[in-house]
Tab-separated table of N, CA, C and O in Angstrom:
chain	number	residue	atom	x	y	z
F	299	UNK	N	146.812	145.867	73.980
F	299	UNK	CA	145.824	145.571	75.005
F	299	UNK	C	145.466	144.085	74.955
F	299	UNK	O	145.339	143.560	73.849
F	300	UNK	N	145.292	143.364	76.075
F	300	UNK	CA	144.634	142.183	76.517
F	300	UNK	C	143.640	142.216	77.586
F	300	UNK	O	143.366	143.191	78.286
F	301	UNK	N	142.902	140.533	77.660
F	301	UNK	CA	142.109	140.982	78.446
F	301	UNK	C	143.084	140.697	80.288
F	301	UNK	O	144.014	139.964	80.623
F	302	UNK	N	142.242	141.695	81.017
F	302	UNK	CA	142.899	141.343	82.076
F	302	UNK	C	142.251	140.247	82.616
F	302	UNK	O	141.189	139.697	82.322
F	303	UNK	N	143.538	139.917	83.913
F	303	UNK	CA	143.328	138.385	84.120
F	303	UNK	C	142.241	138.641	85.517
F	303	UNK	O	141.609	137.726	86.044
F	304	UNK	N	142.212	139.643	85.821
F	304	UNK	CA	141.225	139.985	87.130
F	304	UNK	C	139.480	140.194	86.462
F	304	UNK	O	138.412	139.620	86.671
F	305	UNK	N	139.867	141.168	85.712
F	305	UNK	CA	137.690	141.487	85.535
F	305	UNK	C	137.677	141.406	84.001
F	305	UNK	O	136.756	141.868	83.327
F	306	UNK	N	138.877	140.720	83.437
F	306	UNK	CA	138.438	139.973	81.971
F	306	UNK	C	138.232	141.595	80.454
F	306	UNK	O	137.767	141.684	79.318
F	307	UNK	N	138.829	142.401	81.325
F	307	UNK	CA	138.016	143.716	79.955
F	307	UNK	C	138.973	143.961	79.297
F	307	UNK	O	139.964	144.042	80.023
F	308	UNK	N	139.226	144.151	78.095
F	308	UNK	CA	140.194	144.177	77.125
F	308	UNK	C	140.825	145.630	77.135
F	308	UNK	O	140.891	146.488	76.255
F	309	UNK	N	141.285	145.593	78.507
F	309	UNK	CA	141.997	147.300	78.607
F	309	UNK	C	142.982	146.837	79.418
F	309	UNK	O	143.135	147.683	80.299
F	310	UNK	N	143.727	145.928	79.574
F	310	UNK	CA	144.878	145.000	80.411
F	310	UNK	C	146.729	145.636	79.329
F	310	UNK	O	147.370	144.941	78.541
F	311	UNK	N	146.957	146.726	79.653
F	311	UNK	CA	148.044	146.734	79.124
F	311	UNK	C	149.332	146.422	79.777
F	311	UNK	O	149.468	146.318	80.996
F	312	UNK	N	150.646	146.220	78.549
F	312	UNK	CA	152.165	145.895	79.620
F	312	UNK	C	152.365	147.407	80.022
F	312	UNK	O	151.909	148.454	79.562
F	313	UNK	N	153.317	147.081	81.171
F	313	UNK	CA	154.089	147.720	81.882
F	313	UNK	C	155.143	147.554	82.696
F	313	UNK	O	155.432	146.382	82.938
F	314	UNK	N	155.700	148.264	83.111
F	314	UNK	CA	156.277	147.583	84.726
F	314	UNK	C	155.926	147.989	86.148
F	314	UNK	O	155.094	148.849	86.437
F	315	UNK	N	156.580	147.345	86.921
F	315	UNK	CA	155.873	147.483	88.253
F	315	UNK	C	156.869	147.245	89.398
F	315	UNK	O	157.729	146.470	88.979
F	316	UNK	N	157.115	147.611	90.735
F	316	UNK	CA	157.653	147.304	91.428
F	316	UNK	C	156.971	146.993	92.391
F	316	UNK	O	156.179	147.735	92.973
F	317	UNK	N	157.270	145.619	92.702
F	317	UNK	CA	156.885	144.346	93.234
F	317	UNK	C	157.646	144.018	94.954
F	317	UNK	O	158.875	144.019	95.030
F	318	UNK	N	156.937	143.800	96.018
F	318	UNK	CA	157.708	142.887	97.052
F	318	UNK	C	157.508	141.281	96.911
F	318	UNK	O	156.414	140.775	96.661
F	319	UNK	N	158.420	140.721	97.057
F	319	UNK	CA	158.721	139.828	97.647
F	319	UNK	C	159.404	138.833	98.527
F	319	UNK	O	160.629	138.798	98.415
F	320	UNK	N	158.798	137.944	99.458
F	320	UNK	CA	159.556	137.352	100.436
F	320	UNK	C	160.499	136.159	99.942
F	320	UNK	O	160.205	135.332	99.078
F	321	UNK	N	161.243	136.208	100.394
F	321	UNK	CA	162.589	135.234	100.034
F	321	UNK	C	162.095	133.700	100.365
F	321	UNK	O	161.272	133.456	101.248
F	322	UNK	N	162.648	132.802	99.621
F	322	UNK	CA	162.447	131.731	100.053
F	322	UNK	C	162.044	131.071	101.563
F	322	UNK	O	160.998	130.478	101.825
F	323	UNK	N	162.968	131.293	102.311
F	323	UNK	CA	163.517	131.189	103.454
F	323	UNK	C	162.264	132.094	104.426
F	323	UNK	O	162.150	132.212	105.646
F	324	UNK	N	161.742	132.437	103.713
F	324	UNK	CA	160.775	133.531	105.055
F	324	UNK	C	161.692	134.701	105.882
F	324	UNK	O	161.195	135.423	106.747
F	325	UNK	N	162.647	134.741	105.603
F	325	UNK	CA	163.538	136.180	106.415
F	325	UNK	C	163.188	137.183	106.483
F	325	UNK	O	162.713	137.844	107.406
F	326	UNK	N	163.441	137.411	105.302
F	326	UNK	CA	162.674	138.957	104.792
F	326	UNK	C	162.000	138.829	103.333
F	326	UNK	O	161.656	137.842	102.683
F	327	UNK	N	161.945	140.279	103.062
F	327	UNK	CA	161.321	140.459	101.248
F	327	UNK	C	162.604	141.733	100.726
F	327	UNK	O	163.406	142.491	101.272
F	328	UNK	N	162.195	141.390	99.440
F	328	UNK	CA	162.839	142.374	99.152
F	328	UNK	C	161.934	142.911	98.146
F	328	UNK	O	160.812	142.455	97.925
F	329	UNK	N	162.578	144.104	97.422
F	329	UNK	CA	161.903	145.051	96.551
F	329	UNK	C	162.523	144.919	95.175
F	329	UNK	O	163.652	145.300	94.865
F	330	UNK	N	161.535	144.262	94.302
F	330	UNK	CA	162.069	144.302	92.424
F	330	UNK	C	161.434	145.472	91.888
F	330	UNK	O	160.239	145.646	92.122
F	331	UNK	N	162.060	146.265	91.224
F	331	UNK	CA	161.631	147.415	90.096
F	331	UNK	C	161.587	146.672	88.973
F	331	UNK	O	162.114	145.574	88.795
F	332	UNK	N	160.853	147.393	88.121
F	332	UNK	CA	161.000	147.657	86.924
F	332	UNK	C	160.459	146.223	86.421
F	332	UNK	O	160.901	145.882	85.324
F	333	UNK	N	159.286	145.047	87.258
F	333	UNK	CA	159.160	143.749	86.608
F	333	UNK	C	157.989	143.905	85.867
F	333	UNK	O	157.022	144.592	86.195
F	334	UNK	N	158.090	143.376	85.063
F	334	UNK	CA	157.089	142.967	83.600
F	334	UNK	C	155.685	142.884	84.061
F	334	UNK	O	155.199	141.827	84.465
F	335	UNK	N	155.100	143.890	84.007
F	335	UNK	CA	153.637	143.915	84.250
F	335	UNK	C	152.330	143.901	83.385
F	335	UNK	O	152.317	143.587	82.195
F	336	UNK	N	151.280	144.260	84.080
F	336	UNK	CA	150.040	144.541	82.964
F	336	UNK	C	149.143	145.548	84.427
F	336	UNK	O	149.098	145.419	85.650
F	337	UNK	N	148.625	146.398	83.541
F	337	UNK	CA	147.902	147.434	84.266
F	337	UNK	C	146.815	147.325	83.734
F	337	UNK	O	147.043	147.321	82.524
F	338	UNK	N	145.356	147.199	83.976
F	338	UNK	CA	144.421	147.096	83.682
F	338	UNK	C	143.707	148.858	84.054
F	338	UNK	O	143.474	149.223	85.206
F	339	UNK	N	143.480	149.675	82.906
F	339	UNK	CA	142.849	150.792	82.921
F	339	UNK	C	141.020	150.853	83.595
F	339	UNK	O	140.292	151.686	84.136
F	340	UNK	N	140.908	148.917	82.983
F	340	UNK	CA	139.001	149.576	84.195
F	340	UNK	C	138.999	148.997	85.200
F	340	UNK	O	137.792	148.817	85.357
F	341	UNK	N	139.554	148.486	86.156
F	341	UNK	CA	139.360	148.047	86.897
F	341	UNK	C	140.604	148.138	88.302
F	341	UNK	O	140.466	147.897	89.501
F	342	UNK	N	141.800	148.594	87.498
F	342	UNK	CA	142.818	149.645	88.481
F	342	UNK	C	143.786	148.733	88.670
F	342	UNK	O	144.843	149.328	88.880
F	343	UNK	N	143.965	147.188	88.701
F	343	UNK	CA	144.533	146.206	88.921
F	343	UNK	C	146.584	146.123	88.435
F	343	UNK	O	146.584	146.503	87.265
F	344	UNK	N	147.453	145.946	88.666
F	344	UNK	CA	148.370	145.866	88.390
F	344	UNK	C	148.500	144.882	88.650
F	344	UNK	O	148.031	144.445	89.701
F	345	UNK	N	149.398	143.904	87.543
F	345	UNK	CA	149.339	142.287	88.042
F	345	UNK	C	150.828	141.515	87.370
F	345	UNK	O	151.348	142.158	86.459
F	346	UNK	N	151.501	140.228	87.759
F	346	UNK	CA	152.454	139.854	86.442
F	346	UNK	C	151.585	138.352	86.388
F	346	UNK	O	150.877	137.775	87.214
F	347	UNK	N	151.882	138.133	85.424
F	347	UNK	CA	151.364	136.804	84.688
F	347	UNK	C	152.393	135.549	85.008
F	347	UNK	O	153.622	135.516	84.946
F	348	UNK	N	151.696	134.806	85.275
F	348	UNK	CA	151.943	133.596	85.950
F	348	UNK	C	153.380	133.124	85.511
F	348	UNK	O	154.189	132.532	86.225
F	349	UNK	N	153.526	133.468	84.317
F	349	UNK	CA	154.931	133.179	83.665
F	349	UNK	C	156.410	133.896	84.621
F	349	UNK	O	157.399	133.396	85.156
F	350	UNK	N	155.981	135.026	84.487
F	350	UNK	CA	156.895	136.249	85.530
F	350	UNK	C	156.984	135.610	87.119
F	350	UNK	O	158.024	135.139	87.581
F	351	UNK	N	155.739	135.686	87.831
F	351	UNK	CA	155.738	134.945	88.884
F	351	UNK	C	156.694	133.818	88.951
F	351	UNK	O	157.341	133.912	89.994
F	352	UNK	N	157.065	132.697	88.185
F	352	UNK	CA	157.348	131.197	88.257
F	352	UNK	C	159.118	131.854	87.969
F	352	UNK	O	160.042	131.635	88.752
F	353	UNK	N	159.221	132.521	86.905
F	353	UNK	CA	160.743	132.610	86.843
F	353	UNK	C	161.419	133.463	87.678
F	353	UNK	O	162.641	133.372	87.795
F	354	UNK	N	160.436	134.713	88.587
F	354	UNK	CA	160.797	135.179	89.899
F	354	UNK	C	161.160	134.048	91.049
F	354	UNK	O	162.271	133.926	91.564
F	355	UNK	N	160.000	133.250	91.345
F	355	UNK	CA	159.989	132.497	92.702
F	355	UNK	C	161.420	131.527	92.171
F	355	UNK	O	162.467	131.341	92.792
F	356	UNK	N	161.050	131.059	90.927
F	356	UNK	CA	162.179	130.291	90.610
F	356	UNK	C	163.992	130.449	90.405
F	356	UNK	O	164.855	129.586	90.565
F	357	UNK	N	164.102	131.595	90.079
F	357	UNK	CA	165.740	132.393	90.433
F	357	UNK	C	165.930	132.473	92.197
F	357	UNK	O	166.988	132.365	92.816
F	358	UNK	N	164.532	132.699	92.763
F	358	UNK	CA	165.111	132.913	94.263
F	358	UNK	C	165.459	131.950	94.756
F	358	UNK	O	166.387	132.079	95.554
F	359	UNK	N	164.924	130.608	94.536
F	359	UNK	CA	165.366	129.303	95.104
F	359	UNK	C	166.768	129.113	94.600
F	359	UNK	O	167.660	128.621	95.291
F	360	UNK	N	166.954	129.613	93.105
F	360	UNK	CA	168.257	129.016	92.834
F	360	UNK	C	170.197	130.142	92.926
F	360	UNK	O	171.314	129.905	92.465
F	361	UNK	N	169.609	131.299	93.766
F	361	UNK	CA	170.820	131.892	94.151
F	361	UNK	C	170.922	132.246	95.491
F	361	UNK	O	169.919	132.161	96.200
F	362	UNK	N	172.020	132.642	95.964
F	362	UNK	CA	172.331	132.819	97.104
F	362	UNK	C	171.479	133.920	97.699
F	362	UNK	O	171.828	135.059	97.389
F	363	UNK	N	170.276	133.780	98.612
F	363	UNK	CA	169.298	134.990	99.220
F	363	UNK	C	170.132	135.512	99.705
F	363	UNK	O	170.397	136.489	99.005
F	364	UNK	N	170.907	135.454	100.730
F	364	UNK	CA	171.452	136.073	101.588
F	364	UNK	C	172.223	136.946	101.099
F	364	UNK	O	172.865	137.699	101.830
F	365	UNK	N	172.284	136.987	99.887
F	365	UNK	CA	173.353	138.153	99.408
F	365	UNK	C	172.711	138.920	98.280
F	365	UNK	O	173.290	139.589	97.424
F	366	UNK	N	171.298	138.693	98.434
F	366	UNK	CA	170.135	139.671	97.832
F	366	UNK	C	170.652	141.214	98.497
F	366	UNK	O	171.115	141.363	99.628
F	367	UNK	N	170.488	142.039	97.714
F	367	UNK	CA	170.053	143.699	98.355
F	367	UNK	C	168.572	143.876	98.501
F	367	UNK	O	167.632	143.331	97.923
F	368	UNK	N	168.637	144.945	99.593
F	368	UNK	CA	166.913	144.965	100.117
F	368	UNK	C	166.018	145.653	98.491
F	368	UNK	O	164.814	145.604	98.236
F	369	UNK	N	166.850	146.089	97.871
F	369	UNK	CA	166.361	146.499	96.059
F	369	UNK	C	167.444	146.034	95.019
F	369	UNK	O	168.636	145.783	95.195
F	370	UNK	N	166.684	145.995	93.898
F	370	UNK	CA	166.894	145.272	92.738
F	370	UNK	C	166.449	145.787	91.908
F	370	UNK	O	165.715	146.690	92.311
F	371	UNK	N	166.496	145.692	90.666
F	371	UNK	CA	165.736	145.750	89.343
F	371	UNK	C	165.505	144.353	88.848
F	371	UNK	O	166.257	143.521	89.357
F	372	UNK	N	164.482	143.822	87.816
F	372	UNK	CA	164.047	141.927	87.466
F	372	UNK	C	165.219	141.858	86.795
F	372	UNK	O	165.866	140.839	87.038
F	373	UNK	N	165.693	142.611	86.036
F	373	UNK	CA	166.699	142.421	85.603
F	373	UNK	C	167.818	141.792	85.997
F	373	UNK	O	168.310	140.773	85.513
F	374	UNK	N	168.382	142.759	87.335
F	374	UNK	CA	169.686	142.440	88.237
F	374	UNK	C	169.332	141.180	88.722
F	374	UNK	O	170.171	140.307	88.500
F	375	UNK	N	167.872	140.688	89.592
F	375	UNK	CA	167.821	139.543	89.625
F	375	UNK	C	168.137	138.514	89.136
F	375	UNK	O	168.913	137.712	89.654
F	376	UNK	N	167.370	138.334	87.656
F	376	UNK	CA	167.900	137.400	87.022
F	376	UNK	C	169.121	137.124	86.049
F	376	UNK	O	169.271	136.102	85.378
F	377	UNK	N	169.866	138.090	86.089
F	377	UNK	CA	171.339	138.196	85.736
F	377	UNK	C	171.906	137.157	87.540
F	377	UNK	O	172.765	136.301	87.328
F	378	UNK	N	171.542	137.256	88.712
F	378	UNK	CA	172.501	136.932	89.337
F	378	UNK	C	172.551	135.815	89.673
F	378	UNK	O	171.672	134.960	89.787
F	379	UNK	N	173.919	135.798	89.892
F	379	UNK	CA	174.735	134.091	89.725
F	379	UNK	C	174.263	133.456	90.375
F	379	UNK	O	174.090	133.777	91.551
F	380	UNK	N	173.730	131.912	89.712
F	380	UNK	CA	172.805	131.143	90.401
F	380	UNK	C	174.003	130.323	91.067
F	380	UNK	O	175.121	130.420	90.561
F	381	UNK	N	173.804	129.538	92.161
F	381	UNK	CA	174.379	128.407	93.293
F	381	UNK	C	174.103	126.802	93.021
F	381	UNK	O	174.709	125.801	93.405
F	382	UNK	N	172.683	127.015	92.021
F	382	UNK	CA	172.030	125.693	91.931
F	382	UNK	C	172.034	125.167	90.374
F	382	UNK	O	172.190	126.152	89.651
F	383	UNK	N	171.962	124.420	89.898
F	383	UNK	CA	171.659	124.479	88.161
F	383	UNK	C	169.989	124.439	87.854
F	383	UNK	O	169.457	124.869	86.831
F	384	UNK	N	169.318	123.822	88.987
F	384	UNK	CA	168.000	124.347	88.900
F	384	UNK	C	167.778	123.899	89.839
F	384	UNK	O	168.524	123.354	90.652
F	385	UNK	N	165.803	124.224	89.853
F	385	UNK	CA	164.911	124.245	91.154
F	385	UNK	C	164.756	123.007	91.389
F	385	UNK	O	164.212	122.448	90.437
F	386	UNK	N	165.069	122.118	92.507
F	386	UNK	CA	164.680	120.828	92.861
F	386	UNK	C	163.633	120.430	93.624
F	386	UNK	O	163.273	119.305	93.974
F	387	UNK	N	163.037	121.903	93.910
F	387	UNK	CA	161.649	121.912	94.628
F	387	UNK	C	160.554	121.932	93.300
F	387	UNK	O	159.405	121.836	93.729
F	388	UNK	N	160.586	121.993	92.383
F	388	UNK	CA	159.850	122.652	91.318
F	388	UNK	C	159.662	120.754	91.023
F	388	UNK	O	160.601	119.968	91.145
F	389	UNK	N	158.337	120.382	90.656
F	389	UNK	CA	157.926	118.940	90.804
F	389	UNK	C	156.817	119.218	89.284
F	389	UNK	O	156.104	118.394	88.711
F	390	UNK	N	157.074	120.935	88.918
F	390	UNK	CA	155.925	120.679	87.602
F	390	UNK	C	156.405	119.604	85.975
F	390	UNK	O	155.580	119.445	85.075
């Protein structure tokens, strides 16, 4: 248990979660299973931590969207073959 990042109460556990998201490009979204979560038991919240977020948004910039499936697992995502050697939008 941690605290969660929404109402702070130390009942924030991992899990996974299946997640939408929109593609770079604004086209569409697609659907990830199974990504690295935290479920917060008081307050109902399912969430991924900023870390998860950054290496999601960040694989989508760097492989071919268009040859995304409308589902995935985080896994299959980030196994697939990147196009770019990295994010050149990424300025952190």
């Amino acid at each position: 248990m941690k605290p969660c990042e929404w109402c702070s109460n130390q009942k924030a556990s991992a899990c996974q979660a299946t997640v939408y998201w929109e593609l770079p490009d604004g086209t569409r979204a697609i659907e990830i299973k199974d990504t690295p979560a935290f479920a917060c038991s008081s307050c109902g919240m399912t969430y991924q931590e900023e870390a998860v977020i950054g290496e999601i948004e960040n694989q989508l910039f760097l492989v071919d969207a268009k040859k995304l499936p409308e589902t995935l697992t985080y896994q299959e995502l980030m196994q697939t073959e990147r196009i770019l050697k990295r994010n050149y939008f990424d300025f952190s």
